[in-house]
XYZ file of C-alpha atoms in Angstrom:
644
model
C 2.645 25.682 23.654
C 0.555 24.103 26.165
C -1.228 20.799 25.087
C -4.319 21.969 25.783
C -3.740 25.775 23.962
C -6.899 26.746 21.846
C -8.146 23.199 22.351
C -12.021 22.900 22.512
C -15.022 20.578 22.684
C -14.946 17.081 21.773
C -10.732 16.966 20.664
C -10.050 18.648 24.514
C -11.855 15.803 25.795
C -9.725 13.222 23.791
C -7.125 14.729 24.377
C -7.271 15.173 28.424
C -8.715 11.889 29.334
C -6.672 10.103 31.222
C -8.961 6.432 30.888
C -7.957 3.241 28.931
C -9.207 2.173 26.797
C -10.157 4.923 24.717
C -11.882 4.383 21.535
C -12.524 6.898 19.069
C -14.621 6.856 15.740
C -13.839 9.877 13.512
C -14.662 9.803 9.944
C -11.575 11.871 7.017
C -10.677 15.370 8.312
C -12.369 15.551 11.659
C -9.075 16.140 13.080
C -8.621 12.701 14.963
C -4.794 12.611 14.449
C -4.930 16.154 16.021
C -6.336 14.915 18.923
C -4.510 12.439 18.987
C -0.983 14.324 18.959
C -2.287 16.910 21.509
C -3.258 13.838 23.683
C 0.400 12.719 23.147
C 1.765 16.267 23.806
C -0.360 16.601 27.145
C 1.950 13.088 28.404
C 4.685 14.447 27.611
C 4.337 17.563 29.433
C 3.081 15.202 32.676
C 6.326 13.672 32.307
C 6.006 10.361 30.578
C 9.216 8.975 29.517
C 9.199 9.489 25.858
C 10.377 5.776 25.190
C 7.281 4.470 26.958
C 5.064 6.029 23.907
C 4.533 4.150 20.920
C 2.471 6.347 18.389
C 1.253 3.263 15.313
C -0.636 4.401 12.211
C -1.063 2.227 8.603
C 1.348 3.395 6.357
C 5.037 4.713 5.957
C 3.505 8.136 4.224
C 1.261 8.451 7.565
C 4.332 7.426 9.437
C 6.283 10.578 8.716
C 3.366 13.082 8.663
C 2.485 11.534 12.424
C 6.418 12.308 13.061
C 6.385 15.592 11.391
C 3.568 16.495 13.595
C 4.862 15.096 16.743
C 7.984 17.454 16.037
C 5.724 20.834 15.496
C 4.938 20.147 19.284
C 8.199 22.443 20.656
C 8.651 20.018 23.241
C 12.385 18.383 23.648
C 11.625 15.041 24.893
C 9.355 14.777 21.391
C 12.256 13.227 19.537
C 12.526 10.234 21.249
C 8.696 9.451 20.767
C 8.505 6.151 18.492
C 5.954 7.255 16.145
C 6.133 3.978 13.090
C 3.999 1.586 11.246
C 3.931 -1.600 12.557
C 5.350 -2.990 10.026
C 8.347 -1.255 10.552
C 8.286 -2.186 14.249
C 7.970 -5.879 13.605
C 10.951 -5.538 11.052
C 12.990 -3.685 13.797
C 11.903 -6.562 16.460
C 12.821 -9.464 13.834
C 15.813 -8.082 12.669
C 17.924 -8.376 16.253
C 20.438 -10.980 15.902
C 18.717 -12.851 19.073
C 15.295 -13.129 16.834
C 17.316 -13.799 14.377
C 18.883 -16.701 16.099
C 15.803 -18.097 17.995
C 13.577 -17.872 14.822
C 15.709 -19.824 12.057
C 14.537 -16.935 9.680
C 15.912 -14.609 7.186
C 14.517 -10.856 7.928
C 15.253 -10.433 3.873
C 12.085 -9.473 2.109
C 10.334 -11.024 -0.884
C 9.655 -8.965 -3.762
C 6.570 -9.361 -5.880
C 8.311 -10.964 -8.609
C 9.682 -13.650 -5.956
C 6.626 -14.234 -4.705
C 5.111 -15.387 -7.773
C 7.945 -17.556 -8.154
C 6.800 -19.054 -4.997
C 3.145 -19.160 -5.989
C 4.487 -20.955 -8.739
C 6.245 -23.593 -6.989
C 3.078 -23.943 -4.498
C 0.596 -24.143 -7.170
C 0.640 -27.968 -8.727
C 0.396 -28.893 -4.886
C -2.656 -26.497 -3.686
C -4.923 -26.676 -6.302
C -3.629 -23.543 -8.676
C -2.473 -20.152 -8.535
C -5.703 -18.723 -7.839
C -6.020 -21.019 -4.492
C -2.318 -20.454 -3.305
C -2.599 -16.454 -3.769
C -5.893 -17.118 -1.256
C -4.074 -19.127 1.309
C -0.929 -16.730 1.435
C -3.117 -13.885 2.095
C -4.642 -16.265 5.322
C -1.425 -17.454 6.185
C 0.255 -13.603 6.681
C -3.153 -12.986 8.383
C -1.937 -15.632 11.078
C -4.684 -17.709 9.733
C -7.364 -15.692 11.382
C -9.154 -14.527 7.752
C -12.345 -13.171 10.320
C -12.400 -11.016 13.531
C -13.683 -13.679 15.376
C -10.785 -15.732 14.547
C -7.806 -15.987 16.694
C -4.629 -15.573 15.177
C -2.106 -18.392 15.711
C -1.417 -21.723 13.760
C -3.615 -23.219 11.025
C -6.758 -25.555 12.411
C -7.688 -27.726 9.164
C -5.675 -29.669 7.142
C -5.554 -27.699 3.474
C -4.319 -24.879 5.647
C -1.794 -26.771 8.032
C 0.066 -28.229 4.725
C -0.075 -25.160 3.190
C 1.500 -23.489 6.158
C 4.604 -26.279 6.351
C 5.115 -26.126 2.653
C 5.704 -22.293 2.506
C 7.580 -22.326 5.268
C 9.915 -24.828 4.347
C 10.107 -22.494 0.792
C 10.823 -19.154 2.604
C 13.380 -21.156 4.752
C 15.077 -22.793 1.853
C 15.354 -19.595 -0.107
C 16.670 -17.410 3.203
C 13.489 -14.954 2.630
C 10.115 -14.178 4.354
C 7.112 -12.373 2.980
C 6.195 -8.666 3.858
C 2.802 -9.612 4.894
C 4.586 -12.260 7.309
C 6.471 -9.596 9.861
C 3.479 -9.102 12.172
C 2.515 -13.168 12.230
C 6.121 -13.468 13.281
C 6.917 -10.773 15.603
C 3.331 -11.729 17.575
C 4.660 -15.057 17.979
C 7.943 -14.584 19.212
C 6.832 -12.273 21.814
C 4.312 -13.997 22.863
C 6.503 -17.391 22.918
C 9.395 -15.458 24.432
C 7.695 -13.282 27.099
C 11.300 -12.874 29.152
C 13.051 -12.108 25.540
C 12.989 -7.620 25.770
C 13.807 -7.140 22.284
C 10.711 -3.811 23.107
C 10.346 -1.591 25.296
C 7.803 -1.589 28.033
C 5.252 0.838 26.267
C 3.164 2.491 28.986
C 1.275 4.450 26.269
C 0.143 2.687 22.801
C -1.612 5.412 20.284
C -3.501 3.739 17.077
C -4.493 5.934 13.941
C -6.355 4.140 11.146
C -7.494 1.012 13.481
C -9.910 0.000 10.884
C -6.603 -1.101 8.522
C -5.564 -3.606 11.134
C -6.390 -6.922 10.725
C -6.933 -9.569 13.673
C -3.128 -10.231 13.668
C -2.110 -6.340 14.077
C -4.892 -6.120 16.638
C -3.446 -9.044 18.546
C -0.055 -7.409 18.262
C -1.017 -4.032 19.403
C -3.145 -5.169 22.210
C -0.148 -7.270 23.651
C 2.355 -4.117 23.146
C -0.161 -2.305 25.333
C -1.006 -4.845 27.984
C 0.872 -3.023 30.359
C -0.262 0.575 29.634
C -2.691 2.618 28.310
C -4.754 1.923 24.748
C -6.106 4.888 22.255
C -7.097 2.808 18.966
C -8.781 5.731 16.216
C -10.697 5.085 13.015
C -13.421 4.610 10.654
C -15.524 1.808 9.358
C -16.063 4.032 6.590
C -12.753 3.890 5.385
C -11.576 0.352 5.762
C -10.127 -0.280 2.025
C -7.916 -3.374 2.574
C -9.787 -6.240 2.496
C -6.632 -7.885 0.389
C -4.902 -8.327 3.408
C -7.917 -9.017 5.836
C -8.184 -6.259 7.246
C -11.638 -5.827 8.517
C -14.091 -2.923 9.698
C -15.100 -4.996 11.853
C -12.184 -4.196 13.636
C -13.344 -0.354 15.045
C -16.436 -1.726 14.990
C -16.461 -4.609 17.801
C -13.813 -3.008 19.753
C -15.880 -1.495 22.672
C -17.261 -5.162 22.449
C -14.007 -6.872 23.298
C -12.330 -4.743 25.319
C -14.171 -4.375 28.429
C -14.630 -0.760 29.816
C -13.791 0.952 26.362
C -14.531 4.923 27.102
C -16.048 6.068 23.659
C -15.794 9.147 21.613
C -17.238 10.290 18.499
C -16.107 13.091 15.972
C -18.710 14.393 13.786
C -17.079 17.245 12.299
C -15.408 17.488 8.981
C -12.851 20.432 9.043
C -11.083 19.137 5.462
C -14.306 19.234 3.113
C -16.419 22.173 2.218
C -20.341 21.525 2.765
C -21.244 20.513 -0.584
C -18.562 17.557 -0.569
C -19.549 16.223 2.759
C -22.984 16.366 1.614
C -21.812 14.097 -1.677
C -19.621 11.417 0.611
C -22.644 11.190 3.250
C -24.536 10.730 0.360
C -22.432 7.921 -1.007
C -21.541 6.128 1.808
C -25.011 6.092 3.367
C -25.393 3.333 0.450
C -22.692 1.134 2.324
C -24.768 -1.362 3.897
C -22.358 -2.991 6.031
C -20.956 0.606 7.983
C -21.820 1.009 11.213
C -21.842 5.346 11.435
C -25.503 6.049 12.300
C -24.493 9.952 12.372
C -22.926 11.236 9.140
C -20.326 13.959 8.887
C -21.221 17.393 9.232
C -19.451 20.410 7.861
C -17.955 23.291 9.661
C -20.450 26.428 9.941
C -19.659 29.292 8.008
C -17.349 26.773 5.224
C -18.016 27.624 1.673
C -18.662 25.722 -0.701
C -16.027 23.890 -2.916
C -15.642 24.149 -7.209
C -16.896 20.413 -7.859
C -16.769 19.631 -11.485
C -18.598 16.726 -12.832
C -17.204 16.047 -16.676
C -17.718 13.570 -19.443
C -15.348 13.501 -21.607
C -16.530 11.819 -25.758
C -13.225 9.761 -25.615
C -10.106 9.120 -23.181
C -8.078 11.725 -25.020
C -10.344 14.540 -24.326
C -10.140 13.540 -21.002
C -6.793 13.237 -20.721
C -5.867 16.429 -22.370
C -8.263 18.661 -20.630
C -7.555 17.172 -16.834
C -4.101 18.154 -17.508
C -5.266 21.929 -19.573
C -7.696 22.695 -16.348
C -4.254 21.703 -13.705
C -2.172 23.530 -15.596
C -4.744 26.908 -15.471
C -5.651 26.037 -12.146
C -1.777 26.616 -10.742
C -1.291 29.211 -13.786
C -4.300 30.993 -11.175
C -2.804 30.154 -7.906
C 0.156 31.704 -7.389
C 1.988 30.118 -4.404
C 0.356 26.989 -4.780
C 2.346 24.219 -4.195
C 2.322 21.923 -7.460
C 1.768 18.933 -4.288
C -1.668 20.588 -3.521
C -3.100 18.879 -6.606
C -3.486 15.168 -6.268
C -4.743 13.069 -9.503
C -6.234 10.020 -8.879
C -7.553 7.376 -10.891
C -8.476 3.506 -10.794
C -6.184 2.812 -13.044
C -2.256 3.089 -14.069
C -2.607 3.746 -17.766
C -4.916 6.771 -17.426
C -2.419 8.009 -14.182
C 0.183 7.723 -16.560
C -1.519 9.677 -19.215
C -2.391 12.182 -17.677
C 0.564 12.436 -15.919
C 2.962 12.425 -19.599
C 0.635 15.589 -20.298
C 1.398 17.276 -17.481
C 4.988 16.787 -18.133
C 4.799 17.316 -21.446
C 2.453 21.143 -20.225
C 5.778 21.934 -18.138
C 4.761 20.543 -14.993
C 6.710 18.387 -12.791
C 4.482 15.490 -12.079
C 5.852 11.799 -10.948
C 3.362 8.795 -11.165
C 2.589 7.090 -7.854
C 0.116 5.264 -9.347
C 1.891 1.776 -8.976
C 1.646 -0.147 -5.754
C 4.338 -2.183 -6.997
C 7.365 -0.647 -9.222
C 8.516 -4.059 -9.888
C 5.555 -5.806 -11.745
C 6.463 -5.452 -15.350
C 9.074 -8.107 -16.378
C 11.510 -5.771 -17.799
C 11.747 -4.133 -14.515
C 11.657 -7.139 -12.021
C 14.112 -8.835 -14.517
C 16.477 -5.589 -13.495
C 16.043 -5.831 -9.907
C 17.021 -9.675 -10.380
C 20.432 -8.798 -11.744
C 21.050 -6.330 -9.511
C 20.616 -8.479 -6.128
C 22.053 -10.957 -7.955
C 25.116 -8.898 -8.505
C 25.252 -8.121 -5.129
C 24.199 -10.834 -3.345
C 25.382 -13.801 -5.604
C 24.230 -16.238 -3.358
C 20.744 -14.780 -3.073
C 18.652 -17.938 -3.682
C 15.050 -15.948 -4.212
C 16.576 -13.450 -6.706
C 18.409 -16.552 -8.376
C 15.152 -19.032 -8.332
C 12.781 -15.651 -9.653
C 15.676 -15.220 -12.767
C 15.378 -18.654 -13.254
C 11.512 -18.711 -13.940
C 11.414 -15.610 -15.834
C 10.093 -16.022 -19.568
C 8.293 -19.455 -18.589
C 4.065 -19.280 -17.831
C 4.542 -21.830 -15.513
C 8.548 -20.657 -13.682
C 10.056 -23.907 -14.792
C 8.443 -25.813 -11.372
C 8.972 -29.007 -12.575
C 12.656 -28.531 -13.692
C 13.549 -25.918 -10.807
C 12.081 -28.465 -8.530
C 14.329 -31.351 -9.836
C 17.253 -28.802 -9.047
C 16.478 -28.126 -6.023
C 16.127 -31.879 -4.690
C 19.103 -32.733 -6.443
C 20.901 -29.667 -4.688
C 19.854 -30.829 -0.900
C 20.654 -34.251 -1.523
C 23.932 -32.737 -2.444
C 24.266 -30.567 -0.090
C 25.119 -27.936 -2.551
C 22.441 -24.680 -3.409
C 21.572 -24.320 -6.526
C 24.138 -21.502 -8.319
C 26.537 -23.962 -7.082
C 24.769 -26.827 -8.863
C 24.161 -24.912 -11.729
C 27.848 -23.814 -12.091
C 28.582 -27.697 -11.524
C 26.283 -28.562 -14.593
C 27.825 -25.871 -16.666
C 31.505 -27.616 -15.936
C 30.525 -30.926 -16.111
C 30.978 -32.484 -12.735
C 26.940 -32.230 -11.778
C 24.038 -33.492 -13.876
C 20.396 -33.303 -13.202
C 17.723 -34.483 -15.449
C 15.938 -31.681 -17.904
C 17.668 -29.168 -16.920
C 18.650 -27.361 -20.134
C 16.240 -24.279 -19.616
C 17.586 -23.294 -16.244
C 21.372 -23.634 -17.507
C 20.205 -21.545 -20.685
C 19.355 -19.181 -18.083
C 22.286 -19.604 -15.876
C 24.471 -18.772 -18.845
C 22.314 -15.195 -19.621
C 22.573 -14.150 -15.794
C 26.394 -14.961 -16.507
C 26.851 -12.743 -19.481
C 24.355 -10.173 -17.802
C 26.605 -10.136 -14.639
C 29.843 -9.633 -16.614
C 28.072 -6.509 -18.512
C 27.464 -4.582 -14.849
C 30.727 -5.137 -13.309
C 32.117 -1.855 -12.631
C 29.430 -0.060 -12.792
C 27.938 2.214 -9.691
C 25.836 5.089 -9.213
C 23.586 6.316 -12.291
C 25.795 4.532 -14.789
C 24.595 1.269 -13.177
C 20.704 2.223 -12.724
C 20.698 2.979 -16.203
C 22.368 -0.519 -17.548
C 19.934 -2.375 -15.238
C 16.425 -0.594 -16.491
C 17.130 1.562 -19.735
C 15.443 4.938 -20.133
C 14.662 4.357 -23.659
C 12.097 1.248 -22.017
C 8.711 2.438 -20.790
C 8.198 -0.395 -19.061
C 10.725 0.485 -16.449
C 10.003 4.387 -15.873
C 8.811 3.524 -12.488
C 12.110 1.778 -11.230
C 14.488 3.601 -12.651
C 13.069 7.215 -11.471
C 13.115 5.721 -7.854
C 16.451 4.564 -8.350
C 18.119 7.314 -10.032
C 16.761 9.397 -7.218
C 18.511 7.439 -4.749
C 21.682 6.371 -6.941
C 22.501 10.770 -6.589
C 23.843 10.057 -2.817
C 24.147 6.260 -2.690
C 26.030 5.421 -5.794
C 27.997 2.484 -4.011
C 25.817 -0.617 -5.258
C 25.009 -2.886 -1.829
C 23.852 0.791 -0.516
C 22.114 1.411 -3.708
C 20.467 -1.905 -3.333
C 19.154 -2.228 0.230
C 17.694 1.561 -0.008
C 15.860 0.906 -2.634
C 14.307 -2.240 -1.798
C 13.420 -0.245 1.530
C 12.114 2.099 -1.044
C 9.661 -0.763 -3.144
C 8.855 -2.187 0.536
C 7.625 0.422 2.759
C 7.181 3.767 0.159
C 6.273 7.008 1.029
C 5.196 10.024 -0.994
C 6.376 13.312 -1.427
C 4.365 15.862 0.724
C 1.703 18.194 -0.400
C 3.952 21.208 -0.259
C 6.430 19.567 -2.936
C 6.732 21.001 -6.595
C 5.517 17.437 -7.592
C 2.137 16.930 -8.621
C 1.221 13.493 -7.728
C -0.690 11.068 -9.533
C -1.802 7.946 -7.898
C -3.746 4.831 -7.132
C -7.385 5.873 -4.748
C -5.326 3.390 -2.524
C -2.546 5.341 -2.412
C -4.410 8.523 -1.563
C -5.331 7.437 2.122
C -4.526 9.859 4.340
C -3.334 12.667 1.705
C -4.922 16.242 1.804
C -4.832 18.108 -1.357
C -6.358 21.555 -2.564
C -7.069 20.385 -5.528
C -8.581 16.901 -6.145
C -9.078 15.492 -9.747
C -10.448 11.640 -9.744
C -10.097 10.637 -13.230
C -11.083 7.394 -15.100
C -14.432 6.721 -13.518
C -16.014 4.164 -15.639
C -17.823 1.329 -14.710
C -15.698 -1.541 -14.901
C -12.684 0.311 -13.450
C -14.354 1.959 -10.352
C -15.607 -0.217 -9.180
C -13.866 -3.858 -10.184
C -15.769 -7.008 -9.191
C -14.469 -10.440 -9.873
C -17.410 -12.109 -10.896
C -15.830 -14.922 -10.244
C -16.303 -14.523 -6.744
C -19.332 -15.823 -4.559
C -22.031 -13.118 -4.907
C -21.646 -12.577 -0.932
C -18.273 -11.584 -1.670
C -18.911 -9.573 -4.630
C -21.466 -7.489 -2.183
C -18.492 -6.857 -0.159
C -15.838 -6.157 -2.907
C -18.212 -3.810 -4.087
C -19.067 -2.404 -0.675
C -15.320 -2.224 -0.503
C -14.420 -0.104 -3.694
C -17.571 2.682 -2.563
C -15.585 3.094 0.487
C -12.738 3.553 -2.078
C -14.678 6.321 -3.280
C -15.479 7.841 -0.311
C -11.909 8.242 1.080
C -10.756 9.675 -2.489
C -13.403 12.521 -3.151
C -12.939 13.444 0.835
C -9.759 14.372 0.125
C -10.281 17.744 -1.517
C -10.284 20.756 0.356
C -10.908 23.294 -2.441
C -11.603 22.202 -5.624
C -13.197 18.462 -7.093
C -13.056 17.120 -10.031
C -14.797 13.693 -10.965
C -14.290 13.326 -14.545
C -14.835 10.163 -16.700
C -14.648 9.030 -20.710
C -17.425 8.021 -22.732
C -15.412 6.215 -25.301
C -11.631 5.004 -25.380
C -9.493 2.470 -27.556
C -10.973 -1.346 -27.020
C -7.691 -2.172 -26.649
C -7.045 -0.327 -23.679
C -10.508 -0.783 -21.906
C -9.767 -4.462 -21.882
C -6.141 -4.360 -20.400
C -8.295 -2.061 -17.895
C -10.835 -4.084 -17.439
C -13.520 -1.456 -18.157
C -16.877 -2.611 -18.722
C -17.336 -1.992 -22.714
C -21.610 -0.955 -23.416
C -20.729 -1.552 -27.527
C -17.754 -1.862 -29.650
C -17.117 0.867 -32.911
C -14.837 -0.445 -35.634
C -12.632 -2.980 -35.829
C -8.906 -3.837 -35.295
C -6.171 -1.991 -33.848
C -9.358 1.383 -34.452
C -11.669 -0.692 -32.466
C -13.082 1.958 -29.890
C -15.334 0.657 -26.949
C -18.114 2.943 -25.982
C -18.317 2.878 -21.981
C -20.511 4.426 -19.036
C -19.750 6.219 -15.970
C -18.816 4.914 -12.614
C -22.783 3.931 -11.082
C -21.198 5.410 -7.777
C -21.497 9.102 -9.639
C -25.019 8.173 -9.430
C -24.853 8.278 -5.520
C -23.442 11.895 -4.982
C -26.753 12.965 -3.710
C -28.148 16.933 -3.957
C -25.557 18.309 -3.400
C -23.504 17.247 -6.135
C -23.860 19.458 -9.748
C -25.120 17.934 -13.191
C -22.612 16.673 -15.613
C -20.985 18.580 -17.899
C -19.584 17.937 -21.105
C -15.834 18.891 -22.114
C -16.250 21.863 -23.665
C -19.113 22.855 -21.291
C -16.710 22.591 -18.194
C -13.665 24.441 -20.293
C -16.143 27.109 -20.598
C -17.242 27.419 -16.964
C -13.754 27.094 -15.561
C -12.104 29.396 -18.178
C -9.128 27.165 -18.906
């Protein structure tokens, strides 16, 4: 098929011009990555060398789709198309033994639980946890926590011994931080210009340029210095602030790249009218976008079913999300169980409704967790295992070592660890030496205690592969590890050799991906998580003030305008992603005790005890919907009108 085949209007124009740089703001379903893959089809059928083409988008999930769709194109030369996350590219860059070599650093990741081992360490030194967690996120930003910064080295002093300190961590424990793989490739290239650890792209494509932060930006306007530049996105649906990412970003671009040629999509082809009518509605009460022309819906579109339910307690809502999927697919026949997507702002209503499902006959995996690994139980698991591996892994070893302390054990890891460099020894060996008798450092009964478990634990495994070693590492009579172990026993079916078994799955924790929308998998998730998905059938669950949205109020009020500005655009990206069918649906009451762990804002309090029930109040952003949106409905009510 010809790249230009049934192409029209405003796509055909992105698509066919041949300028640089292109810049292109397109709000959720206007068909931007279309565009953008037709534009990529038309060089390819000019005769571009495939290699030359670097296709970048946000996310692994994204990632594949952008490869799936670069492979519908028919055209041979397709496959060798580099279509990744740049993320991945960075790993790819620092993971050649002549980075390797010229950098001093370990490409081995740090896991969440590590990191917090670090944090720990850091903290006495930088003022607290709280602080530390703040400069980390600046320091994998390249220091550049604005878009007018430059990325680079730190500028004032809190910062500059921050940045030696970590470093001289990661280095010591033969690790470096996810967040630091952009920061590091952007420096080595531009430090090593005569290094070619790339290729010479002649043709960079960006999806989702409003995720990038100033770091990524620096990094993808050096791989295209020598080529063309397409950067897509939306100010609208810049949701990761947490790693300073800014929607600035799209915004200023035309600004500071000089002759930018600018597009504009205005046409939603994902939502039916009435639910671009209720995100134009909601996001119009963004103050800090910069759209001045909403979406508008496709002529001729009808309507969507949008249900608006609250539920008298959690339960009810729980129980009748998963009665109205279950008649909903019952209805459909042919419907993929992936075309319904739950989402909710929180894990332990994902996970309830997802149980129900389950327990309904569905088959329904929670993707609600951004991180598998942050319940003890289950970080303790992955400990062992690298640890069985990897014996000499010193971040697995120093995050084992901390585990079951509030504070790590800084003060008596730290006297370990001096005592091990002044030694010249690392610190299983030092351990081992204090266990025998021929090594002795101060206080250090707590660590050995712990040396001795990770012994015995060790000794339990050995043998063990496959399932049968999964299942000895996270148990499946623990809840707290579900989320592990169902990734892992996935993966331990064709990799049961352990080292395998090991680096796939931290692959897995490190860049994940979700099953696709025509799965047998209904997938419940984080509003996060949902960027980029398409679903039939959208059910956003959980929306109580409190939970949707969360602001620290701990934060400077400036900064609670933007968190909150932030989670609305949160919002926005999860109710666009419904092509059929919406459901909004919150709880009016639900145990105290689990609208605190939530952090749900509680109106009263009924009862007392382990019956205490908290009475709470819809998300404020169900206010916004607009005209367009339909009045509330009660349980029964919307049982009724659905027939379910």
């Amino acid at each position: 098929m010809a790249w230009d085949a049934h192409l029209t209007g405003v796509h055909f124009e992105i698509a066919g011009d041949p300028r640089s740089p292109l810049h292109v703001f397109a709000g959720p379903g206007t068909g931007k990555t279309f565009a953008m893959i037709r534009r990529l089809a038309r060089l390819l059928e000019q005769g571009t060398d495939p290699q030359g083409i670097l296709a970048v988008t946000f996310t692994r999930t994204a990632a594949r789709d952008l490869e799936e769709q670069i492979d519908s194109l028919g055209i041979v030369q397709q496959i060798e198309v580099r279509a990744s996350t740049l993320h991945s590219l960075c790993f790819s860059v620092l993971s050649k033994e002549s980075v390797f070599n010229l950098t001093h650093r370990s490409p081995r990741p740090l896991l969440s639980h590590e990191r917090a081992a670090l944090v720990n360490d850091l903290a006495a030194n930088f003022g607290g946890k709280r602080l530390v967690k703040r400069l980390l996120k600046a320091y994998e930003a390249a220091w550049a926590r604005l878009q007018t910064d430059i990325p680079g080295g730190p500028t004032e002093q809190i910062d500059m011994d921050f940045h030696g300190a970590i470093l001289a961590w990661l280095t010591y424990h033969r690790s470096m931080l996810i967040g630091e793989l952009v920061p590091l490739t952007l420096g080595f290239l531009q430090q090593n210009p005569a290094v070619h650890v790339l290729p010479a792209f002649e043709h960079v494509l960006v999806d989702e340029y409003q995720d990038l932060n100033r770091a990524d930006q620096a990094l993808v306007d050096l791989l295209a210095e020598n080529g063309s530049l397409v950067v897509i996105g939306d100010d609208s649906q810049s949701i990761y602030s947490f790693r300073h990412a800014n929607p600035e970003g799209i915004r200023t671009f035309p600004d500071t790249h000089p002759n930018t040629i600018r597009y504009t999509i205005e046409e939603c082809r994902r939502c039916p009218p009435n639910v671009v009518g209720m995100s134009n509605a909601v996001i119009a009460h963004d103050p800090f976008r910069a759209r001045a022309v909403p979406l508008s819906p496709m002529r001729g579109r009808a309507d969507a079913s949008v249900y608006l339910v609250q539920h008298s307690t959690l339960t009810d809502e729980i129980e009748a999300c998963a009665d109205f999927v279950l008649n909903y697919l019952g209805n459909h026949d042919g419907l993929p169980a992936g075309q319904i997507l739950v989402l909710t702002p929180r894990r332990l209503i994902g996970n309830q409704i997802r149980d129900a499902l389950i327990q309904r006959g569905l088959n329904s995996l929670s993707y609600f967790s951004e991180d598998p690994l942050q319940e003890d139980a289950a970080a303790e698991g992955f400990c062992l295992f690298t640890l069985l591996v990897n014996p000499d892994d010193r971040a697995a070893l120093r995050a084992w070592l901390g585990m079951g302390s509030s504070n790590g054990l800084v003060g008596s890891y730290r006297r370990l660890r001096a005592y091990a460099q002044a030694n010249h020894l690392d610190p299983a060996s030092t351990l081992r030496g204090i266990v025998e008798g021929h090594e002795a450092v101060p206080h250090s009964d707590r660590l050995v205690a712990r040396w001795n478990l990770l012994q015995d634990r060790l000794e339990t495994l050995d043998g063990l592969t496959g399932l049968g070693l999964v299942r000895a590492l996270w148990p499946p009579d623990v809840g707290a590890v579900d989320d592990i172990r169902l990734i892992a026993e996935n993966l331990a079916l064709d990799l049961p050799d352990p080292a395998r078994l090991l680096n796939e799955l931290t692959r897995e924790i490190t860049q994940p991906h979700l099953p696709d929308s025509q799965s047998d998998i209904i997938r419940v998730m984080s509003l996060h998580k949902s960027k980029g998905l398409t679903a039939s059938v959208v059910v956003l669950a959980g929306c109580v003030s409190g939970a949707l949205p969360h602001i620290d109020s701990k934060l400077l009020l400036a900064e609670q305008d933007a968190e909150c500005a932030e989670q609305r655009r949160l919002f926005y990206v999860a109710i666009t992603r419904a092509t059929d069918t919406l459901v909004i649906s919150s709880a009016a009451s639900m145990p105290l005790a689990d609208a605190l762990s939530s952090n749900v804002d509680v109106v009263s309090v009924h009862g007392r005890g382990e019956t205490a029930v908290a009475m709470t109040a819809a998300s404020p952003f169900i206010a916004d919907l607009g005209p367009t949106a339909p009045p509330t409905l009660t349980t029964q009510r919307w049982r009724s009108i659905a027939d379910f």
